[in-house]
PDB file of C-alpha atoms in Angstrom:
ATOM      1  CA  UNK A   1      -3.583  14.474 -22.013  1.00  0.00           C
ATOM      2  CA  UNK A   2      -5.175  17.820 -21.317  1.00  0.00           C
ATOM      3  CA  UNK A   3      -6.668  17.887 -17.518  1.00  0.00           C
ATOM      4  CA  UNK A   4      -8.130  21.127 -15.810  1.00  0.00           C
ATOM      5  CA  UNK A   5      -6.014  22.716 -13.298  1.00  0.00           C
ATOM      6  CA  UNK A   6      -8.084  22.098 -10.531  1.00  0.00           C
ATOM      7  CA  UNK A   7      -8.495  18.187 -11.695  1.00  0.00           C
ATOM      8  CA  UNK A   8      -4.181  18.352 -11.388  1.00  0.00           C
ATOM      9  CA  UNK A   9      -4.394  20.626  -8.138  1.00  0.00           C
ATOM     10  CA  UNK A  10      -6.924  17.459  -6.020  1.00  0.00           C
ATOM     11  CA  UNK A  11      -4.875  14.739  -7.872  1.00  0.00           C
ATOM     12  CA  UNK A  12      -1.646  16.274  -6.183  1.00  0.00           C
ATOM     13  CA  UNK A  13      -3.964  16.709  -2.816  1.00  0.00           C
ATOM     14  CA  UNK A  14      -4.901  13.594  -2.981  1.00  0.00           C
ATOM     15  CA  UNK A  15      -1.297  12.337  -3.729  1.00  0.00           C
ATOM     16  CA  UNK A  16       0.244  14.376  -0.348  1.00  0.00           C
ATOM     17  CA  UNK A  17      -2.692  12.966   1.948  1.00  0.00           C
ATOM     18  CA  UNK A  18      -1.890   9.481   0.403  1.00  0.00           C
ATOM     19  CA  UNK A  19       2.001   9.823   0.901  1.00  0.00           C
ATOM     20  CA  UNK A  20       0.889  10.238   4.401  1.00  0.00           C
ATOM     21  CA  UNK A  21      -1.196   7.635   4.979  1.00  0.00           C
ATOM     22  CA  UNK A  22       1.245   5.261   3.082  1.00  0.00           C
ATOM     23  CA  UNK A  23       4.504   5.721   4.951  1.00  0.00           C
ATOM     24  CA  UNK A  24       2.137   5.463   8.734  1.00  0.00           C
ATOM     25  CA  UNK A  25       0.474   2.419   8.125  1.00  0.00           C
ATOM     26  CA  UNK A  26       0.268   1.743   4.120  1.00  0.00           C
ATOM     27  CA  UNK A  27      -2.975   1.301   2.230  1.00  0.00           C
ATOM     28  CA  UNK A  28      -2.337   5.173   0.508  1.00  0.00           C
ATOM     29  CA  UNK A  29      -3.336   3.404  -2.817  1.00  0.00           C
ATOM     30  CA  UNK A  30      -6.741   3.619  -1.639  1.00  0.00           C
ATOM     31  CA  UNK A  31      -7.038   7.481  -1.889  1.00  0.00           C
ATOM     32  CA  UNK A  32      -4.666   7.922  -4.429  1.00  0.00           C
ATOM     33  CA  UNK A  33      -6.213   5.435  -6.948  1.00  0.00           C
ATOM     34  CA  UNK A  34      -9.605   6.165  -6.838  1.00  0.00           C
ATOM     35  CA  UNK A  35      -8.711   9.957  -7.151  1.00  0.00           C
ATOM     36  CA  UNK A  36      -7.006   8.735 -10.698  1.00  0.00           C
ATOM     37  CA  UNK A  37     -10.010   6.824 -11.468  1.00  0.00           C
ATOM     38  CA  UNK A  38     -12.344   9.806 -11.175  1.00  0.00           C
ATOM     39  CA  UNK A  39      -9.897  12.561 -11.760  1.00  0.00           C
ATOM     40  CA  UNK A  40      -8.869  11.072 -15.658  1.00  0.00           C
ATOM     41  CA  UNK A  41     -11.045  10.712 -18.780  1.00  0.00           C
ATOM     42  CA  UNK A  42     -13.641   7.602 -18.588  1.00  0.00           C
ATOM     43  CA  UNK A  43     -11.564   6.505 -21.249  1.00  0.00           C
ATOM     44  CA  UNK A  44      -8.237   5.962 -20.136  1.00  0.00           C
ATOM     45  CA  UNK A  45      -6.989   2.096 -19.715  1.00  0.00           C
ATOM     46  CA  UNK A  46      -6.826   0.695 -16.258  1.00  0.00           C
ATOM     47  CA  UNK A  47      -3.074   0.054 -17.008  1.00  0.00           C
ATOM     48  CA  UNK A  48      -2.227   4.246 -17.690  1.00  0.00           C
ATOM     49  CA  UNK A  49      -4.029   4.646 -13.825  1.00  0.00           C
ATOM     50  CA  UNK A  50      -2.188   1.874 -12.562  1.00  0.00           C
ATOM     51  CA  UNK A  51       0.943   3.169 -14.143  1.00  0.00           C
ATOM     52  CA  UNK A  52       0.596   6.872 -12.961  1.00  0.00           C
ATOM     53  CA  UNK A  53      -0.313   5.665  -9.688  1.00  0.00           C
ATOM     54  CA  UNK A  54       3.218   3.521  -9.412  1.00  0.00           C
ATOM     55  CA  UNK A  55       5.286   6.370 -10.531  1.00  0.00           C
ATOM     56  CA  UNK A  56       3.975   8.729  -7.579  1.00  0.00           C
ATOM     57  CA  UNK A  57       3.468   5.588  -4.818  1.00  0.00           C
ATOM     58  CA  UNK A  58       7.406   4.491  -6.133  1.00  0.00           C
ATOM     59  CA  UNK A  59       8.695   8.473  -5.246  1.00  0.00           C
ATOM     60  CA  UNK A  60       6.758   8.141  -1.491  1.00  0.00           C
ATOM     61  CA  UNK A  61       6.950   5.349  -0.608  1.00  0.00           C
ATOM     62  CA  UNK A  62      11.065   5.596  -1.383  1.00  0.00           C
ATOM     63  CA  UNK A  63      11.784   8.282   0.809  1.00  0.00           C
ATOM     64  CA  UNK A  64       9.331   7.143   3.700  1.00  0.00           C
ATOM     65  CA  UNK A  65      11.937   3.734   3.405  1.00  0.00           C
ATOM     66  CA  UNK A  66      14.675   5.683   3.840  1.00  0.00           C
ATOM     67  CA  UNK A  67      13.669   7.628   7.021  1.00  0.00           C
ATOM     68  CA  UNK A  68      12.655   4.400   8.332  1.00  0.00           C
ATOM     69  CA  UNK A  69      15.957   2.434   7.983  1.00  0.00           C
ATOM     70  CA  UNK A  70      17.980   5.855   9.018  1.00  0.00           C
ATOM     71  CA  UNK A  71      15.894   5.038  12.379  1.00  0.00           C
ATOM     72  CA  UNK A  72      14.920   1.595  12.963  1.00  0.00           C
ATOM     73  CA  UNK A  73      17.093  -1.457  12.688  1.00  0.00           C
ATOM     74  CA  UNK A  74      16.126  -3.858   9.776  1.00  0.00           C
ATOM     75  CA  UNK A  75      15.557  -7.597   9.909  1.00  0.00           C
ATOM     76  CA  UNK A  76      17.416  -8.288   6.400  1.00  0.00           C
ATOM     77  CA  UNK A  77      17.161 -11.993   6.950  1.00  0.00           C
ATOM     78  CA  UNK A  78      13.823 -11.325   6.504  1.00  0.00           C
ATOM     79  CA  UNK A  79      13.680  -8.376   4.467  1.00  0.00           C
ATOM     80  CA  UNK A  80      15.518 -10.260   1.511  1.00  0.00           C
ATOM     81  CA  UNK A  81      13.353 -12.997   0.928  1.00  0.00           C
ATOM     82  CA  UNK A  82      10.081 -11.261   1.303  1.00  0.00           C
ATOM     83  CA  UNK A  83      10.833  -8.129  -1.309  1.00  0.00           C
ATOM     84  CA  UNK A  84      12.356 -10.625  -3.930  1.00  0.00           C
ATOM     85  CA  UNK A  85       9.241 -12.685  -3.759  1.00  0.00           C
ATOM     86  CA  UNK A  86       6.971  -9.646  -3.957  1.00  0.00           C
ATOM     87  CA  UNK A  87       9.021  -8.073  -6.936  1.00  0.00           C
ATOM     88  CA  UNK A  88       8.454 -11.577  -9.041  1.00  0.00           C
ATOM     89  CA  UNK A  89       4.590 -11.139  -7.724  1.00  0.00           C
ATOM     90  CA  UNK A  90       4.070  -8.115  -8.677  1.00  0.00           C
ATOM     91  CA  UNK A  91       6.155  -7.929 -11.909  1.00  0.00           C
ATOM     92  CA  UNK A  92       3.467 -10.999 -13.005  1.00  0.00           C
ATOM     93  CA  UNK A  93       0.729  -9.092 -11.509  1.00  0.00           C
ATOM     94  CA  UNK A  94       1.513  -5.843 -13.818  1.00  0.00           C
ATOM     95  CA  UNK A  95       1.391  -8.489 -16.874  1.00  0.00           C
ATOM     96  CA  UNK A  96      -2.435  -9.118 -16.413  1.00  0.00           C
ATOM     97  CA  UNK A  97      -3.825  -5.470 -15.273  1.00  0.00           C
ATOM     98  CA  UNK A  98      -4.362  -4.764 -18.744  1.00  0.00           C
ATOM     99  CA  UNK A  99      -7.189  -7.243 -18.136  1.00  0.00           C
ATOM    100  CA  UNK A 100      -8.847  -5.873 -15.391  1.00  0.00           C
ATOM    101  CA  UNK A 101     -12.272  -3.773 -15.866  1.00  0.00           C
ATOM    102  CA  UNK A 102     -12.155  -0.601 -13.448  1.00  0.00           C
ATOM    103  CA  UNK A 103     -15.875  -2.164 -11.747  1.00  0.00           C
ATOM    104  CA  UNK A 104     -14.047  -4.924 -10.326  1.00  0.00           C
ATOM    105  CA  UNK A 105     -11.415  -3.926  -7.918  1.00  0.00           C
ATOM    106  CA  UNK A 106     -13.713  -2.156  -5.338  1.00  0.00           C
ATOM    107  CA  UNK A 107     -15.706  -4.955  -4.143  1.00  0.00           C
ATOM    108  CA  UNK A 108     -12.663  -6.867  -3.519  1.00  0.00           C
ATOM    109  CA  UNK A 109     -10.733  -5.034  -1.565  1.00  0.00           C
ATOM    110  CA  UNK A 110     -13.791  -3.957   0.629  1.00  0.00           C
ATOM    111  CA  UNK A 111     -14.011  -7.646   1.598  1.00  0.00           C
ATOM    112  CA  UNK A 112     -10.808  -7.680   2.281  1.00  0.00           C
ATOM    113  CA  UNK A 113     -10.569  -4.424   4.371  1.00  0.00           C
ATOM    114  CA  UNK A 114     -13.784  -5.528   6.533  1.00  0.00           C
ATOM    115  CA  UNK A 115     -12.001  -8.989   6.926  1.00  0.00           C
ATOM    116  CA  UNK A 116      -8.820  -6.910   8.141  1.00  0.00           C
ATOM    117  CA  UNK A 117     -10.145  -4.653  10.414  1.00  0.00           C
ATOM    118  CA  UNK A 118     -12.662  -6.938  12.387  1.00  0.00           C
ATOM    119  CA  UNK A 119      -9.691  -9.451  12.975  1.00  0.00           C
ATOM    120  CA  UNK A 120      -7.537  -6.263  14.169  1.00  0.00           C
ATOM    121  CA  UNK A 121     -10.556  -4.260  16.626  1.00  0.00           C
ATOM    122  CA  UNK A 122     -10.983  -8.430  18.152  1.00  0.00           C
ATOM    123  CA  UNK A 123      -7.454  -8.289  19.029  1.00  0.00           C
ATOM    124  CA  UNK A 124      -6.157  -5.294  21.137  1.00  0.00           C
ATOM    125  CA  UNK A 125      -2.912  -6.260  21.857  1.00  0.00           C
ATOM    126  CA  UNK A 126      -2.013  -7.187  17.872  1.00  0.00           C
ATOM    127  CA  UNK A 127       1.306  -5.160  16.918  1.00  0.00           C
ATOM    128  CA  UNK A 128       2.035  -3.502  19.956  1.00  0.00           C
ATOM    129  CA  UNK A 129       5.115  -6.306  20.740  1.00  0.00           C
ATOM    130  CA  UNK A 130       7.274  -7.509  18.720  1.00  0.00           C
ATOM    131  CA  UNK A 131       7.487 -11.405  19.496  1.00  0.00           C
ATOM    132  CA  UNK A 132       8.447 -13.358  16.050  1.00  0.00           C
ATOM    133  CA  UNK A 133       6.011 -16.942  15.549  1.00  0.00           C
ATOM    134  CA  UNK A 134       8.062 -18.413  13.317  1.00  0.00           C
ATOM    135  CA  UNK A 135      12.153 -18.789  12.960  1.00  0.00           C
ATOM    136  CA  UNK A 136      14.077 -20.799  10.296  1.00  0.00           C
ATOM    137  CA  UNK A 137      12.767 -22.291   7.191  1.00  0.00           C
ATOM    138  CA  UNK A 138       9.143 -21.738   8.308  1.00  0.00           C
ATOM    139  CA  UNK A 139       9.797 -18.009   8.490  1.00  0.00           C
ATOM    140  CA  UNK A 140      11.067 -18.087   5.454  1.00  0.00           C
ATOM    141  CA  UNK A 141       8.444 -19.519   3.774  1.00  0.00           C
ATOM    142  CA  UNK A 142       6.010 -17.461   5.246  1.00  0.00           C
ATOM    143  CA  UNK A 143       7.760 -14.606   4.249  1.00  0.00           C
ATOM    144  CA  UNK A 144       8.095 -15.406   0.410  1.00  0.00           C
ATOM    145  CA  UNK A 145       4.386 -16.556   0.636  1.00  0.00           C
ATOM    146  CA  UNK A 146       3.296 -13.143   1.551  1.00  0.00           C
ATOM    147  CA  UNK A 147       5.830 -11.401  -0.640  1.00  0.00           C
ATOM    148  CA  UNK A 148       4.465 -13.261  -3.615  1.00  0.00           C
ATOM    149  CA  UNK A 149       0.621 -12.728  -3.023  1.00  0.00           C
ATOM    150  CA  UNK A 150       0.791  -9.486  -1.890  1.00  0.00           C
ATOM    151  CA  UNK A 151       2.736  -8.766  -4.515  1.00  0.00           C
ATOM    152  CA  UNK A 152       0.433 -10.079  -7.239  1.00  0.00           C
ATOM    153  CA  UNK A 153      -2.212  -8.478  -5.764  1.00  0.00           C
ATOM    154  CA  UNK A 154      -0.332  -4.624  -6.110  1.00  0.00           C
ATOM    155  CA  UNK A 155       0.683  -5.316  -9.841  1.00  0.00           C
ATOM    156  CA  UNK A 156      -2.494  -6.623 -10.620  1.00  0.00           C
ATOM    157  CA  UNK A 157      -4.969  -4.495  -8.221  1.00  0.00           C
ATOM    158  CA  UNK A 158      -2.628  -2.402  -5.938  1.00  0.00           C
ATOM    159  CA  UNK A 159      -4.920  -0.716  -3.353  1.00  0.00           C
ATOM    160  CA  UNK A 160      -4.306  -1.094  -0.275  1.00  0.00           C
ATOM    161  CA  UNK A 161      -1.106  -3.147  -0.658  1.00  0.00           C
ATOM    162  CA  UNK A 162       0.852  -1.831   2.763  1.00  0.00           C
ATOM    163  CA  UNK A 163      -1.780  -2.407   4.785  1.00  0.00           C
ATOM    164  CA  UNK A 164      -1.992  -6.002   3.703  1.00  0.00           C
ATOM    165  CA  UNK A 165       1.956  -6.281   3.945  1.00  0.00           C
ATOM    166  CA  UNK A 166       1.586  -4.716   7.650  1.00  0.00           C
ATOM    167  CA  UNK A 167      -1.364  -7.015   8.707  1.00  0.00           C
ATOM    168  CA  UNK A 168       0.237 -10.096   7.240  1.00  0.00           C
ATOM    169  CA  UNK A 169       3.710  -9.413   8.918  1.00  0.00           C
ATOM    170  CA  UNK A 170       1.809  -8.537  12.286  1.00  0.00           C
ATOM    171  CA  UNK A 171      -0.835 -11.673  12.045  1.00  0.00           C
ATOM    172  CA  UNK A 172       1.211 -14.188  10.783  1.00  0.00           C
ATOM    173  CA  UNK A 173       4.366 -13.489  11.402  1.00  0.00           C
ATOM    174  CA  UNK A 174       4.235 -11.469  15.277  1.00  0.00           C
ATOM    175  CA  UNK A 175       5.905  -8.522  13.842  1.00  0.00           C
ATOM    176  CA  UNK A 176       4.987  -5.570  16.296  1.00  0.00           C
ATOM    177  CA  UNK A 177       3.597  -2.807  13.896  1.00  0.00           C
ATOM    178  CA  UNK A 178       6.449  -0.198  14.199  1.00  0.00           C
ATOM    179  CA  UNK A 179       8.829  -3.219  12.615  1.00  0.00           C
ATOM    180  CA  UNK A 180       5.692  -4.703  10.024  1.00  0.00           C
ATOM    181  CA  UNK A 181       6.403  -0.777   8.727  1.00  0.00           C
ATOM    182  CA  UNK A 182       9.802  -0.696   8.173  1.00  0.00           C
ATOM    183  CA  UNK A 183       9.390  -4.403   5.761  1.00  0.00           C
ATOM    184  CA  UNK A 184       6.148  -3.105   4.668  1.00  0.00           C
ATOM    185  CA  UNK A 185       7.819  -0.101   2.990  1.00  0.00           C
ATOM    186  CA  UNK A 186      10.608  -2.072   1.408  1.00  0.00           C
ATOM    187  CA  UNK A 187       8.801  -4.298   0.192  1.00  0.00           C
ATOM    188  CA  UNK A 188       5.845  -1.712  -1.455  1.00  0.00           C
ATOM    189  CA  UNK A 189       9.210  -0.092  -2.633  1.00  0.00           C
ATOM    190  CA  UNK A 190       9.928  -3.469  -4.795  1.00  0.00           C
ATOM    191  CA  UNK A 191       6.507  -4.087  -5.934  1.00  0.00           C
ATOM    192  CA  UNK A 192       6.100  -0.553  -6.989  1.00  0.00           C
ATOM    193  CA  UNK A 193       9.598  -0.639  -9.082  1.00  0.00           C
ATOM    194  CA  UNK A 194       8.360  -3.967 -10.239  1.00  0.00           C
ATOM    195  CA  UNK A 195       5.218  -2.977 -11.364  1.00  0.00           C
ATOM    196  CA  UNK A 196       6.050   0.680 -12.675  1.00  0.00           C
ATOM    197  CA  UNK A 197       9.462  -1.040 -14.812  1.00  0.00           C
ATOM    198  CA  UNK A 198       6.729  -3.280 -16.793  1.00  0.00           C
ATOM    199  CA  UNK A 199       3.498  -0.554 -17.251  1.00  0.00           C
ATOM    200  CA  UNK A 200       6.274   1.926 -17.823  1.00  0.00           C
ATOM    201  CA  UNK A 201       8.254   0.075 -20.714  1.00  0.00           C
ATOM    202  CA  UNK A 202       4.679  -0.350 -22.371  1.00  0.00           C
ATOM    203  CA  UNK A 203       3.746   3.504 -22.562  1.00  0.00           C
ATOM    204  CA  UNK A 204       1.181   3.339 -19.493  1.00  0.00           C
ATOM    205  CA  UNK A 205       2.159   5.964 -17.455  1.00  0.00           C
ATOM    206  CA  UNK A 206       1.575   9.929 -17.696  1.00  0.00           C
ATOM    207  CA  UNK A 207       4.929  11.006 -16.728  1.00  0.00           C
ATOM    208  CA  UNK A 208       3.882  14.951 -16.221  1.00  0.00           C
ATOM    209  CA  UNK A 209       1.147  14.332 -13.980  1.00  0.00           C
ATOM    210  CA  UNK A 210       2.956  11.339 -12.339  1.00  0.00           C
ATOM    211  CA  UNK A 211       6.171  13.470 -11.541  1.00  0.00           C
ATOM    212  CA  UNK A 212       3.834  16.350 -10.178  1.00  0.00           C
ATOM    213  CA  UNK A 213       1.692  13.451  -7.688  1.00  0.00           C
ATOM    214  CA  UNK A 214       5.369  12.061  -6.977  1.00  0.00           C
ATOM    215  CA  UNK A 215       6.674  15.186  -5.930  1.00  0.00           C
ATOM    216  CA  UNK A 216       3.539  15.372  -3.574  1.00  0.00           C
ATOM    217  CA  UNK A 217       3.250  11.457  -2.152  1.00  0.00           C
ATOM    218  CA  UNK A 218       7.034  12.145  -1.253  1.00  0.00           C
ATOM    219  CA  UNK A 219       6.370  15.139   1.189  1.00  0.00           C
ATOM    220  CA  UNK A 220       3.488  13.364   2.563  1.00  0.00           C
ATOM    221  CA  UNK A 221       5.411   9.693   2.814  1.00  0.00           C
ATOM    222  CA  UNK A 222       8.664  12.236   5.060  1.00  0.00           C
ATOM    223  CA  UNK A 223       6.038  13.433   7.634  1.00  0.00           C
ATOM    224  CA  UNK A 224       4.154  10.217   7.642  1.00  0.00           C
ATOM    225  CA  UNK A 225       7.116   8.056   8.194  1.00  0.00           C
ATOM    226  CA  UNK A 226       8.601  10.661  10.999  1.00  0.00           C
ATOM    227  CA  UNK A 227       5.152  10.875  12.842  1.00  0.00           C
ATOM    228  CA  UNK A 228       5.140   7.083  13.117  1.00  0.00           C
ATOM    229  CA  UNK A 229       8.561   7.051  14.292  1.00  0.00           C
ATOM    230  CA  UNK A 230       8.177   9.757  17.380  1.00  0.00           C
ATOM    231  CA  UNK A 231       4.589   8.086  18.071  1.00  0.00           C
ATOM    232  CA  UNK A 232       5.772   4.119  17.983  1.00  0.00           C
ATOM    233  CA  UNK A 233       3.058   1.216  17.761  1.00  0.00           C
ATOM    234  CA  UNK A 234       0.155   2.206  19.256  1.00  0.00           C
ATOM    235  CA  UNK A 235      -0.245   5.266  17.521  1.00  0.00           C
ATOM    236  CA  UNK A 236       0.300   3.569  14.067  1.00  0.00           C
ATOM    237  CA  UNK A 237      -2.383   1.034  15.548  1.00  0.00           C
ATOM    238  CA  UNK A 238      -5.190   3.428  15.802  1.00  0.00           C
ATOM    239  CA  UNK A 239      -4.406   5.170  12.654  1.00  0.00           C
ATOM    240  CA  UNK A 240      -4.383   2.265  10.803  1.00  0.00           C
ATOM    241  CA  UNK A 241      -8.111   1.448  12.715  1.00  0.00           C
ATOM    242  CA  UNK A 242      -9.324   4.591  11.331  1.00  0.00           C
ATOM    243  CA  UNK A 243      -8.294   4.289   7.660  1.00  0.00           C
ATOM    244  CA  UNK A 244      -9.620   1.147   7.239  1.00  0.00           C
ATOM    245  CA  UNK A 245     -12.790   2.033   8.183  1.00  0.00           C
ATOM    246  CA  UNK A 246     -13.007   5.223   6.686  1.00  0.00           C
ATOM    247  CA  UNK A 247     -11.357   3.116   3.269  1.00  0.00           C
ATOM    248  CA  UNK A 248     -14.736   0.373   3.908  1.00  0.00           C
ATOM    249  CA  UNK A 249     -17.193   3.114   4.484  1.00  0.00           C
ATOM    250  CA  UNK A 250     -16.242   4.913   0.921  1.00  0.00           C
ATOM    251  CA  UNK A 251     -15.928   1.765  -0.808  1.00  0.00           C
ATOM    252  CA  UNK A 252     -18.579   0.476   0.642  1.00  0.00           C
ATOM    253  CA  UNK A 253     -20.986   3.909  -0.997  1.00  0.00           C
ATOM    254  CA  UNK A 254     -18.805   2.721  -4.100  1.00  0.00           C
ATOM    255  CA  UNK A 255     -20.631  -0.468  -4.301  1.00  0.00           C
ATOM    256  CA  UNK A 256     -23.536   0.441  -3.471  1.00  0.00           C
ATOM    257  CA  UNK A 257     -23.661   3.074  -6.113  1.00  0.00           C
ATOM    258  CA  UNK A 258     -22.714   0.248  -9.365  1.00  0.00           C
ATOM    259  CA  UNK A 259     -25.403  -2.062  -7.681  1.00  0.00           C
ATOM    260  CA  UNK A 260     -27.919   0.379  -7.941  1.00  0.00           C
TER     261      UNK A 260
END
């Protein structure tokens, strides 16, 4: 596929802002995504975007994991069940993107980013402590339940998909957001091998311009994930306050723009 250089040069932008963004507080899908979606031919199958975009999330997101764990102590008794639950979601979600049209993805996720960041701004205090709900078998279950949906919802859609990991751990599980990163990011890791082994087997991904976003989302995911790490909770808090509603007032122009 031939693409102008300067179409490559804001893809890879886009990729290194998103790598950022990711490995903080997740939800880097949302830049990088859309940037494929306008950056590629009108032509090209939802399932080649999703597919590029896998190959350079699965290169950030990877080393943004491992500064984490070098750093911060993992739960794996909770890290085990919720990234084999989202690698079966999202390995199923992958099967049906080939049936997604590219007009439908926006309006969803806006609803779900304005449902996200109201229930965050109404409670000041969520993610700044750790203090776990749930223990045993509940946890568990919890766990897997969010592992699976979440993980559907990145094969199938993706945007977006750390910030819902990090939300759900912090809401519903009373993961403080410094520790909702560190499972956020293995588990994105899993649904983004998941994903990326099934679009890639079946031709969908550019593998030049993927390796040249990857290389890109990984710088951004190292300083991301180190910037977190010096700043702790509250500053991954307010950055996460600020994508989201940046994320709901583009998507929101989005919207507006097919309605009209």
């Amino acid at each position: 596929m031939d693409l102008a250089a300067h179409t490559i040069a804001l893809l890879v932008a886009a990729a290194l802002v998103a790598g950022w963004v990711d490995a903080v507080v997740g939800g880097g899908g949302l830049i990088q995504l859309p940037s494929l979606l306008i950056g590629l031919p009108a032509d090209t199958p939802v399932a080649t975007v999703s597919g590029t975009n896998k190959l350079s999330s699965a290169c950030g997101t990877g080393v943004a994991t491992a500064t984490y764990l070098r750093r911060v102590p993992v739960q794996w008794r909770s890290a085990v069940p919720l990234m084999a639950a989202a690698f079966i979601g999202s390995a199923c979600g992958a099967q049906l993107v080939r049936l997604l049209p590219k007009d439908w993805f926006t309006p969803i996720v806006l609803v779900v980013l304005v449902v996200v960041g109201t229930y965050t701004v109404r409670r000041p205090q969520l993610g700044l402590e750790h203090q776990l709900r749930h223990s045993g078998a509940a946890h568990i279950g919890r766990l897997v339940a969010l592992g699976l949906g979440i993980g559907l919802y990145d094969g199938f859609l993706g945007p977006g998909t750390g910030t819902f990991f990090v939300i759900g751990l912090v809401a519903v599980l009373g993961h403080g957001f410094l520790q909702a990163s560190v499972l956020t990011k293995l588990a994105n890791l899993t649904t983004n091998i998941a994903a990326l082994s099934v679009l890639g087997t079946s031709g969908h991904v550019l593998w030049g311009l993927g390796a040249a976003m990857a290389a890109a989302n990984l710088t951004g995911g190292y300083l991301g994930a180190r910037m977190a790490l010096k700043h702790g909770n509250g500053f991954v808090r307010r950055v996460f306050l600020v994508v989201v509603s940046l994320l709901v007032v583009k998507l929101a122009g989005d919207t507006l723009t097919m309605v009209l």
